[in-house]
Short mmCIF file of C-alpha atoms and ligand atoms in Angstrom, two decimals:
data_model
loop_
_atom_site.label_atom_id
_atom_site.label_comp_id
_atom_site.label_asym_id
_atom_site.label_seq_id
_atom_site.Cartn_x
_atom_site.Cartn_y
_atom_site.Cartn_z
CA UNK I 7 3.15 26.07 19.14
CA UNK I 8 4.19 22.94 20.89
CA UNK I 9 6.88 22.32 23.49
CA UNK I 10 9.88 20.57 21.90
CA UNK I 11 9.55 17.64 24.33
CA UNK I 12 5.90 17.12 23.33
CA UNK I 13 6.89 17.32 19.68
CA UNK I 14 9.46 14.58 20.25
CA UNK I 15 6.85 12.40 21.98
CA UNK I 16 4.51 12.77 19.02
CA UNK I 17 6.86 12.26 16.09
CA UNK I 18 9.16 9.35 17.05
CA UNK I 19 7.61 6.05 16.00
CA UNK I 20 10.25 3.36 16.60
CA UNK I 21 9.72 0.49 19.09
CA UNK I 22 9.59 1.78 22.65
CA UNK I 23 9.00 5.42 21.66
CA UNK I 24 5.84 7.03 23.08
CA UNK I 25 4.06 7.52 19.73
CA UNK I 26 5.53 4.24 18.45
CA UNK I 27 3.86 2.41 21.33
CA UNK I 28 0.56 4.17 20.71
CA UNK I 29 0.49 3.49 16.96
CA UNK I 30 1.30 -0.18 17.62
CA UNK I 31 -1.93 -0.56 19.60
CA UNK I 32 -3.99 -0.25 16.39
CA UNK I 33 -4.13 -2.28 13.19
CA UNK I 34 -1.99 -0.47 10.61
CA UNK I 35 -1.81 -0.82 6.82
CA UNK I 36 1.37 -2.73 5.91
CA UNK I 37 0.94 -2.92 2.12
CA UNK I 38 -1.73 -3.17 -0.58
CA UNK I 39 -3.27 -6.56 -1.38
CA UNK I 40 -2.34 -5.97 -5.04
CA UNK I 41 1.36 -6.09 -4.11
CA UNK I 42 0.93 -9.80 -3.36
CA UNK I 43 -1.25 -10.66 -6.34
CA UNK I 44 -1.18 -14.47 -6.11
CA UNK I 45 -0.16 -17.37 -3.93
CA UNK I 46 3.61 -18.00 -3.82
CA UNK I 47 4.31 -14.71 -5.62
CA UNK I 48 7.57 -12.84 -4.95
CA UNK I 49 7.95 -11.41 -1.42
CA UNK I 50 7.80 -7.65 -0.87
CA UNK I 51 9.95 -5.43 1.33
CA UNK I 52 7.99 -3.51 3.95
CA UNK I 53 9.40 -0.83 6.23
CA UNK I 54 6.88 0.09 8.90
CA UNK I 55 7.29 2.08 12.13
CA UNK I 56 11.09 1.94 11.72
CA UNK I 57 11.07 -1.88 11.40
CA UNK I 58 12.35 -3.71 8.33
CA UNK I 59 10.03 -6.56 7.37
CA UNK I 60 9.19 -8.76 4.42
CA UNK I 61 5.69 -9.78 3.34
CA UNK I 62 4.77 -12.93 1.43
CA UNK I 63 1.59 -14.74 0.40
CA UNK I 64 1.96 -18.47 0.90
CA UNK I 65 0.62 -21.42 -1.09
CA UNK I 66 -2.70 -21.26 0.81
CA UNK I 67 -3.09 -17.51 0.28
CA UNK I 68 -2.18 -16.61 3.88
CA UNK I 69 0.03 -13.56 4.34
CA UNK I 70 3.17 -13.56 6.44
CA UNK I 71 4.85 -10.38 7.63
CA UNK I 72 8.18 -11.27 9.16
CA UNK I 73 11.58 -9.84 10.04
CA UNK I 74 13.44 -8.82 6.89
CA UNK I 75 16.50 -10.77 8.07
CA UNK I 76 16.92 -14.50 8.54
CA UNK I 77 17.61 -15.45 12.18
CA UNK I 78 20.47 -17.75 11.11
CA UNK I 79 23.09 -15.28 9.86
CA UNK I 80 20.85 -12.38 8.87
CA UNK I 81 20.59 -12.83 5.11
CA UNK I 82 17.83 -10.76 3.49
CA UNK I 83 14.68 -12.83 3.15
CA UNK I 84 13.58 -10.58 0.29
CA UNK I 85 15.74 -12.83 -1.88
CA UNK I 86 13.99 -15.90 -0.45
CA UNK I 87 12.09 -18.61 -2.31
CA UNK I 88 8.36 -18.50 -1.62
CA UNK I 89 7.46 -22.18 -1.89
CA UNK I 90 5.17 -24.80 -0.35
CA UNK I 91 3.73 -22.76 2.48
CA UNK I 92 6.84 -20.95 3.56
CA UNK I 93 9.59 -18.52 2.72
CA UNK I 94 12.96 -20.19 2.34
CA UNK I 95 16.19 -18.25 2.91
CA UNK I 96 18.44 -18.73 -0.09
CA UNK I 97 21.66 -18.55 1.96
CA UNK I 98 21.43 -21.94 3.75
CA UNK I 99 17.86 -22.99 3.13
CA UNK I 100 16.11 -22.31 6.46
CA UNK I 101 12.39 -22.01 5.86
CA UNK I 102 9.68 -20.13 7.80
CA UNK I 103 5.91 -20.26 7.68
CA UNK I 104 3.56 -17.25 7.99
CA UNK I 105 3.52 -17.65 11.78
CA UNK I 106 7.29 -17.31 11.91
CA UNK I 107 7.96 -20.97 12.83
CA UNK I 108 11.07 -22.54 11.36
CA UNK I 109 9.74 -25.53 9.37
CA UNK I 110 12.95 -26.66 7.71
CA UNK I 111 16.66 -26.39 8.57
CA UNK I 112 18.32 -28.45 5.83
CA UNK I 113 21.94 -27.55 6.65
CA UNK I 114 21.66 -29.08 10.17
CA UNK I 115 21.21 -32.74 11.24
CA UNK I 116 17.60 -33.80 10.78
CA UNK I 117 17.11 -34.33 14.54
CA UNK I 118 18.45 -30.90 15.54
CA UNK I 119 16.51 -29.41 18.48
CA UNK I 120 17.40 -25.98 17.14
CA UNK I 121 14.63 -26.13 14.54
CA UNK I 122 11.91 -26.14 17.20
CA UNK I 123 13.59 -23.33 19.10
CA UNK I 124 14.19 -20.89 16.28
CA UNK I 125 11.40 -18.52 15.39
CA UNK I 126 11.44 -15.45 13.24
CA UNK I 127 9.72 -12.27 14.41
CA UNK I 128 6.35 -12.08 12.67
CA UNK I 129 3.19 -10.02 12.97
CA UNK I 130 -0.43 -11.06 12.43
CA UNK I 131 -2.05 -9.83 9.23
CA UNK I 132 -5.55 -9.47 7.87
CA UNK I 133 -6.85 -8.29 4.49
CA UNK I 134 -9.63 -5.74 4.47
CA UNK I 135 -10.60 -3.26 1.77
CA UNK I 136 -7.71 -4.08 -0.57
CA UNK I 137 -5.20 -3.45 2.22
CA UNK I 138 -3.07 -5.89 4.22
CA UNK I 139 -3.25 -4.69 7.83
CA UNK I 140 -0.97 -5.73 10.64
CA UNK I 141 -0.94 -5.47 14.40
CA UNK I 142 2.48 -4.84 15.95
CA UNK I 143 1.51 -4.30 19.58
CA UNK I 144 1.29 -6.60 22.61
CA UNK I 145 -0.76 -9.69 21.63
CA UNK I 146 -2.91 -9.53 24.76
CA UNK I 147 -4.19 -6.11 23.65
CA UNK I 148 -4.90 -6.94 20.01
CA UNK I 149 -8.13 -5.18 19.02
CA UNK I 150 -10.78 -6.47 16.63
CA UNK I 151 -9.85 -6.10 12.94
CA UNK I 152 -10.34 -2.74 11.21
CA UNK I 153 -13.90 -2.16 10.05
CA UNK I 154 -14.90 0.97 8.14
CA UNK I 155 -17.50 1.67 5.49
CA UNK I 156 -14.77 1.75 2.82
CA UNK I 157 -13.25 -1.56 3.91
CA UNK I 158 -16.69 -3.24 3.66
CA UNK I 159 -17.54 -1.77 0.25
CA UNK I 160 -16.94 -4.23 -2.62
CA UNK I 161 -13.84 -3.70 -4.78
CA UNK I 162 -16.09 -2.40 -7.56
CA UNK I 163 -17.15 0.56 -5.40
CA UNK I 164 -13.89 1.31 -3.67
CA UNK I 165 -10.49 2.62 -4.68
CA UNK I 166 -7.32 2.29 -2.67
CA UNK I 167 -3.79 3.40 -3.50
CA UNK I 168 -0.63 4.51 -1.73
CA UNK I 169 2.20 6.97 -2.19
CA UNK I 170 5.44 7.69 -0.34
CA UNK I 171 5.80 11.06 1.36
CA UNK I 172 9.18 12.29 2.53
CA UNK I 173 8.36 13.70 5.94
CA UNK I 174 7.09 12.68 9.36
CA UNK I 175 3.56 11.23 9.52
CA UNK I 176 2.27 13.91 11.88
CA UNK I 177 2.92 16.93 9.67
CA UNK I 178 1.47 15.03 6.72
CA UNK I 179 -1.65 14.19 8.74
CA UNK I 180 -1.93 17.75 10.03
CA UNK I 181 -1.88 18.90 6.41
CA UNK I 182 -4.75 16.55 5.66
CA UNK I 183 -6.80 17.72 8.64
CA UNK I 184 -6.25 21.39 7.81
CA UNK I 185 -9.42 22.88 6.33
CA UNK I 186 -8.54 26.38 5.19
CA UNK I 187 -5.56 25.43 3.02
CA UNK I 188 -7.94 23.99 0.40
CA UNK I 189 -8.94 27.52 -0.55
CA UNK I 190 -5.29 28.44 -1.21
CA UNK I 191 -2.98 25.52 -1.90
CA UNK I 192 -5.64 23.72 -3.94
CA UNK I 193 -7.02 26.74 -5.76
CA UNK I 194 -6.51 25.60 -9.34
CA UNK I 195 -8.77 28.29 -10.78
CA UNK I 196 -7.25 31.65 -9.95
CA UNK I 197 -9.70 34.41 -10.58
CA UNK I 198 -12.78 32.25 -10.13
CA UNK I 199 -14.87 32.93 -7.08
CA UNK I 200 -17.30 30.41 -8.33
CA UNK I 201 -15.99 27.34 -6.61
CA UNK I 202 -17.39 26.49 -3.23
CA UNK I 203 -14.04 26.63 -1.50
CA UNK I 204 -12.78 29.80 -3.16
CA UNK I 205 -15.88 31.86 -2.46
CA UNK I 206 -15.10 31.93 1.27
CA UNK I 207 -11.49 31.43 2.33
CA UNK I 208 -12.03 31.67 6.09
CA UNK I 209 -14.26 28.74 7.05
CA UNK I 210 -15.66 28.52 10.55
CA UNK I 211 -14.78 25.24 12.20
CA UNK I 212 -16.33 23.22 14.98
CA UNK I 213 -14.69 20.22 16.61
CA UNK I 214 -16.66 17.60 18.53
CA UNK I 215 -14.75 14.99 20.50
CA UNK I 216 -15.99 11.42 20.01
CA UNK I 217 -15.07 7.92 21.18
CA UNK I 218 -13.01 7.34 18.03
CA UNK I 219 -11.23 10.71 17.93
CA UNK I 220 -13.25 13.66 16.75
CA UNK I 221 -15.65 14.92 14.15
CA UNK I 222 -15.06 18.37 12.75
CA UNK I 223 -17.14 20.59 10.58
CA UNK I 224 -16.17 23.49 8.35
CA UNK I 225 -18.75 26.00 7.19
CA UNK I 226 -18.24 28.42 4.31
CA UNK I 227 -20.62 31.05 2.98
CA UNK I 228 -21.85 29.94 -0.43
CA UNK I 229 -23.83 33.07 -1.32
CA UNK I 230 -27.57 33.54 -1.89
CA UNK I 231 -28.39 32.71 1.72
CA UNK I 232 -26.64 29.34 1.62
CA UNK I 233 -23.58 27.78 3.16
CA UNK I 234 -21.29 24.90 2.25
CA UNK I 235 -20.78 22.52 5.15
CA UNK I 236 -18.19 19.76 5.18
CA UNK I 237 -18.13 17.09 7.86
CA UNK I 238 -14.85 15.25 8.48
CA UNK I 239 -13.81 12.51 10.87
CA UNK I 240 -10.47 12.05 12.52
CA UNK I 241 -10.25 8.38 13.48
CA UNK I 242 -7.59 7.44 16.01
CA UNK I 243 -4.73 7.35 15.52
CA UNK I 244 -3.89 8.23 11.88
CA UNK I 245 -6.92 8.25 9.61
CA UNK I 246 -9.08 11.02 8.17
CA UNK I 247 -12.41 10.71 6.32
CA UNK I 248 -13.89 13.51 4.23
CA UNK I 249 -17.17 14.02 2.46
CA UNK I 250 -16.74 14.47 -1.29
CA UNK I 251 -20.32 14.38 -2.42
CA UNK I 252 -20.84 17.91 -3.68
CA UNK I 253 -19.43 19.20 -6.97
CA UNK I 254 -16.89 21.90 -6.20
CA UNK I 255 -17.34 23.94 -9.29
CA UNK I 256 -20.41 25.62 -10.57
CA UNK I 257 -19.32 26.76 -14.00
CA UNK I 258 -16.04 25.08 -14.85
CA UNK I 259 -17.08 22.25 -17.07
CA UNK I 260 -15.14 19.10 -17.57
CA UNK I 261 -12.49 19.03 -14.87
CA UNK I 262 -14.43 18.57 -11.68
CA UNK I 263 -13.50 15.19 -10.22
CA UNK I 264 -16.22 15.58 -7.62
CA UNK I 265 -18.77 14.25 -10.07
CA UNK I 266 -19.13 11.08 -8.05
CA UNK I 267 -20.95 11.12 -4.69
CA UNK I 268 -18.46 9.50 -2.39
CA UNK I 269 -16.36 9.71 0.70
CA UNK I 270 -12.61 9.66 0.62
CA UNK I 271 -9.72 9.79 3.00
CA UNK I 272 -6.18 8.91 3.93
CA UNK I 273 -4.20 6.96 6.47
CA UNK I 274 -0.78 8.38 7.22
CA UNK I 275 1.33 5.37 8.13
CA UNK I 276 4.89 5.99 9.33
CA UNK I 277 7.59 4.19 7.39
CA UNK I 278 10.01 5.70 9.91
CA UNK I 279 10.40 9.08 11.61
CA UNK I 280 11.08 10.89 8.34
CA UNK I 281 9.02 8.98 5.77
CA UNK I 282 5.32 8.21 5.52
CA UNK I 283 3.27 5.84 3.39
CA UNK I 284 0.06 7.65 2.60
CA UNK I 285 -2.83 5.27 1.91
CA UNK I 286 -5.55 6.91 -0.16
CA UNK I 287 -9.08 5.55 -0.40
CA UNK I 288 -12.38 6.55 -1.93
CA UNK I 289 -15.74 4.83 -1.65
CA UNK I 290 -18.87 5.32 -3.73
CA UNK I 291 -21.82 6.21 -1.54
CA UNK I 292 -24.32 4.88 -4.04
CA UNK I 293 -24.64 1.12 -4.25
CA UNK I 294 -25.97 1.40 -7.79
CA UNK I 295 -22.94 3.41 -8.97
CA UNK I 296 -19.58 1.57 -9.01
CA UNK I 297 -16.34 3.50 -9.46
CA UNK I 298 -15.67 3.20 -13.18
CA UNK I 299 -12.13 2.73 -14.54
CA UNK I 300 -12.40 6.21 -16.11
CA UNK I 301 -13.37 7.75 -12.80
CA UNK I 302 -10.53 5.99 -10.97
CA UNK I 303 -8.02 7.24 -13.51
CA UNK I 304 -9.38 10.77 -13.42
CA UNK I 305 -9.50 10.94 -9.63
CA UNK I 306 -5.98 9.61 -9.12
CA UNK I 307 -4.59 11.86 -11.86
CA UNK I 308 -6.36 14.87 -10.36
CA UNK I 309 -4.72 13.98 -7.03
CA UNK I 310 -1.32 13.81 -8.75
CA UNK I 311 -0.75 10.05 -8.52
CA UNK I 312 -2.21 8.68 -11.76
CA UNK I 313 -0.47 5.88 -13.62
CA UNK I 314 1.74 8.40 -15.46
CA UNK I 315 2.62 10.34 -12.31
CA UNK I 316 4.51 7.56 -10.52
CA UNK I 317 8.10 6.52 -11.06
CA UNK I 318 7.59 3.11 -12.72
CA UNK I 319 7.80 0.18 -10.33
CA UNK I 320 7.50 2.42 -7.24
CA UNK I 321 4.93 4.31 -5.22
CA UNK I 322 6.95 7.53 -5.54
CA UNK I 323 5.82 10.60 -7.43
CA UNK I 324 7.74 11.82 -10.46
CA UNK I 325 7.02 15.36 -9.21
CA UNK I 326 8.96 15.27 -5.98
CA UNK I 327 11.28 17.15 -3.64
CA UNK I 328 14.33 16.51 -5.83
CA UNK I 329 12.85 18.48 -8.75
CA UNK I 330 10.77 21.03 -6.79
CA UNK I 331 7.63 19.14 -7.84
CA UNK I 332 8.13 20.56 -11.36
CA UNK I 333 6.68 23.87 -10.21
CA UNK I 334 5.73 26.07 -13.17
CA UNK I 335 6.07 29.74 -12.19
CA UNK I 336 4.14 30.93 -15.23
CA UNK I 337 1.15 28.76 -14.35
CA UNK I 338 1.50 30.00 -10.78
CA UNK I 339 1.10 33.58 -12.04
CA UNK I 340 -1.84 32.90 -14.27
CA UNK I 341 -3.76 29.73 -13.41
CA UNK I 342 -3.14 28.00 -10.10
CA UNK I 343 -2.12 29.18 -6.65
CA UNK I 344 0.92 26.87 -6.39
CA UNK I 345 1.96 26.25 -9.99
CA UNK I 346 2.23 22.57 -9.04
CA UNK I 347 0.15 19.93 -10.79
CA UNK I 348 -1.78 17.41 -8.68
CA UNK I 349 -3.80 18.15 -5.57
CA UNK I 350 -1.82 15.85 -3.28
CA UNK I 351 1.44 16.83 -4.96
CA UNK I 352 0.66 20.36 -3.78
CA UNK I 353 0.22 18.93 -0.27
CA UNK I 354 3.52 17.06 -0.48
CA UNK I 355 5.40 20.20 -1.57
CA UNK I 356 4.09 22.10 1.43
CA UNK I 357 4.43 19.32 3.98
CA UNK I 358 7.84 18.04 2.84
CA UNK I 359 9.05 21.61 2.34
CA UNK I 360 8.92 22.09 6.13
CA UNK I 361 11.80 19.62 6.47
CA UNK I 362 11.46 16.00 7.56
CA UNK I 363 10.28 16.92 11.07
CA UNK I 364 8.80 20.38 11.50
CA UNK I 365 9.84 22.51 14.49
CA UNK I 366 6.43 23.18 16.05
CA UNK I 367 7.90 25.49 18.70
CA UNK I 368 8.19 28.17 16.00
CA UNK I 369 4.57 28.16 14.84
CA UNK I 370 1.87 30.83 15.27
CA UNK I 371 -1.45 29.02 15.32
CA UNK I 372 -4.76 30.76 14.64
CA UNK I 373 -8.43 29.92 14.93
CA UNK I 374 -8.32 28.01 11.63
CA UNK I 375 -5.87 25.58 13.23
CA UNK I 376 -8.36 24.32 15.81
CA UNK I 377 -8.55 20.77 14.41
CA UNK I 378 -4.75 20.51 14.46
CA UNK I 379 -4.42 21.76 18.03
CA UNK I 380 -7.01 19.22 19.15
CA UNK I 381 -5.33 16.44 17.15
CA UNK I 382 -2.11 16.99 19.09
CA UNK I 383 -3.99 17.12 22.38
CA UNK I 384 -5.87 13.89 21.64
CA UNK I 385 -2.68 12.10 20.56
CA UNK I 386 -0.69 13.28 23.60
CA UNK I 387 -3.50 12.20 25.91
CA UNK I 388 -3.65 8.78 24.21
CA UNK I 389 0.12 8.41 24.60
CA UNK I 390 -0.24 9.19 28.31
CA UNK I 391 -3.10 6.68 28.60
CA UNK I 392 -0.88 3.92 27.19
CA UNK I 393 1.91 4.94 29.56
CA UNK I 394 -0.51 4.66 32.50
CA UNK I 395 -1.36 1.13 31.38
CA UNK I 396 -4.82 2.10 30.08
CA UNK I 397 -6.42 1.39 26.72
CA UNK I 398 -6.18 4.25 24.21
CA UNK I 399 -9.45 5.45 22.60
CA UNK I 400 -10.99 4.24 19.35
CA UNK I 401 -9.93 0.59 19.57
CA UNK I 402 -13.45 -0.83 19.55
CA UNK I 403 -14.91 -1.01 16.04
CA UNK I 404 -18.34 -0.09 17.50
CA UNK I 405 -17.01 3.43 17.98
CA UNK I 406 -16.41 4.00 14.27
CA UNK I 407 -17.94 1.14 12.27
CA UNK I 408 -20.83 3.15 10.86
CA UNK I 409 -19.45 6.67 10.72
CA UNK I 410 -19.43 8.44 7.39
CA UNK I 411 -18.28 11.92 6.37
CA UNK I 412 -20.44 14.16 4.23
CA UNK I 413 -20.59 17.60 2.61
CA UNK I 414 -23.37 19.66 1.14
CA UNK I 415 -24.91 23.07 0.58
CA UNK I 416 -27.72 24.05 2.95
CA UNK I 417 -29.71 27.22 3.64
CA UNK I 418 -27.92 29.47 6.13
CA UNK I 419 -29.45 29.07 9.56
CA UNK I 420 -30.40 25.42 8.93
CA UNK I 421 -28.85 22.84 11.19
CA UNK I 422 -26.54 20.51 9.24
CA UNK I 423 -27.08 17.87 11.93
CA UNK I 424 -30.66 17.51 10.71
CA UNK I 425 -30.04 18.15 7.02
CA UNK I 426 -27.27 15.54 6.86
CA UNK I 427 -28.61 13.06 9.43
CA UNK I 428 -29.31 10.24 6.94
CA UNK I 429 -26.14 10.72 4.93
CA UNK I 430 -23.83 10.63 7.93
CA UNK I 431 -24.49 6.91 8.45
CA UNK I 432 -22.58 4.25 6.51
CA UNK I 433 -24.61 2.46 3.84
CA UNK I 434 -22.23 -0.41 3.27
S1 FES G 24 21.27 -16.86 6.73
FE1 FES G 24 19.36 -17.70 6.25
S2 FES G 24 19.67 -19.82 6.26
FE2 FES G 24 21.57 -18.99 6.75
FE1 FE2 G 25 -4.49 19.33 0.83
#
């Protein structure tokens, strides 16, 4: 359980709020590169950390991320014309470049001093790994750009997507960091004890604090003197990386998406206090094996967000809160634990089902919740560090540049640290 005042400090993300200030000290995903597919393409609405913004790619390919409303009389710049290195408001023609400078004010005398004075709020952007990242904190504290194995991997070996989740970022992230739920919520083979995560539903977990957040390890008995060990990373402040190298199933042919040795993960980026944009990534660990179109389709469909699972023209799932995720009670009785199709759709049902902001004062946490308890502690401490005027942890790319998650089956009694040593280092 958590004191209500600590819960409030963790979940509110607007400007000036404790967690809002912390999250703004890191580069955050603002949108996918594919949403701005070419120079001078239509602008895109972005809501991020309770702020309404608009993104555009200018004639030179640079990306602007500026206030959604024109500083003249607040018309929506989403309707603007993206032309000749700037976004022009269609109400009275004021035009802004990617830095937020007003470069044209055609409804005022040509010598107006106002043009030099007016600036629109804008944030710096950078493209890495198919994602447009932005930094919304104090400029003097801007860290180096994000740098992870998956952002360095070429587009052929990396997959990135995003989906909207209708709840606060923290409960979504806690759901991602939770280890034991995989044996229940994601049990899509009722009656089979043959999958690595179903054979042992009470994994032991270890958490090791690091400079970038923490590394945590779950260990399950895998029978015949072996155990299944999965190494995860929590990277400050809102990213998780998981090893997905080992096939989950030993006798269920055909539907195991873990055929590809890879790492995968999520970033839970607050849209506002009650909505989250979940960025999903996966990265082949083998430089000779790109992620094929078939694999991409299969992986995303397995997760519940394939091309046919999204409401067209949006990043929202067709199976959503408004239709109870199309839960099938018959399938729930006979085939899968939840009766809901799509691994991450199952997560959304459970996380959104708590309400937009869960009341953590009513919880009863057990030993399997260790990673979640430590997450809250690390976040609260980082919030306090920012309030004291100190730098929060994990800003320096050196702390996380070469980390990699991993999972594998080893003989019981063997140390995973040694067995996995080579694989835990980024190859890209
Ligand atoms: S409101 Fe944008 S130019 Fe007037
Ligand atoms: Fe899950």
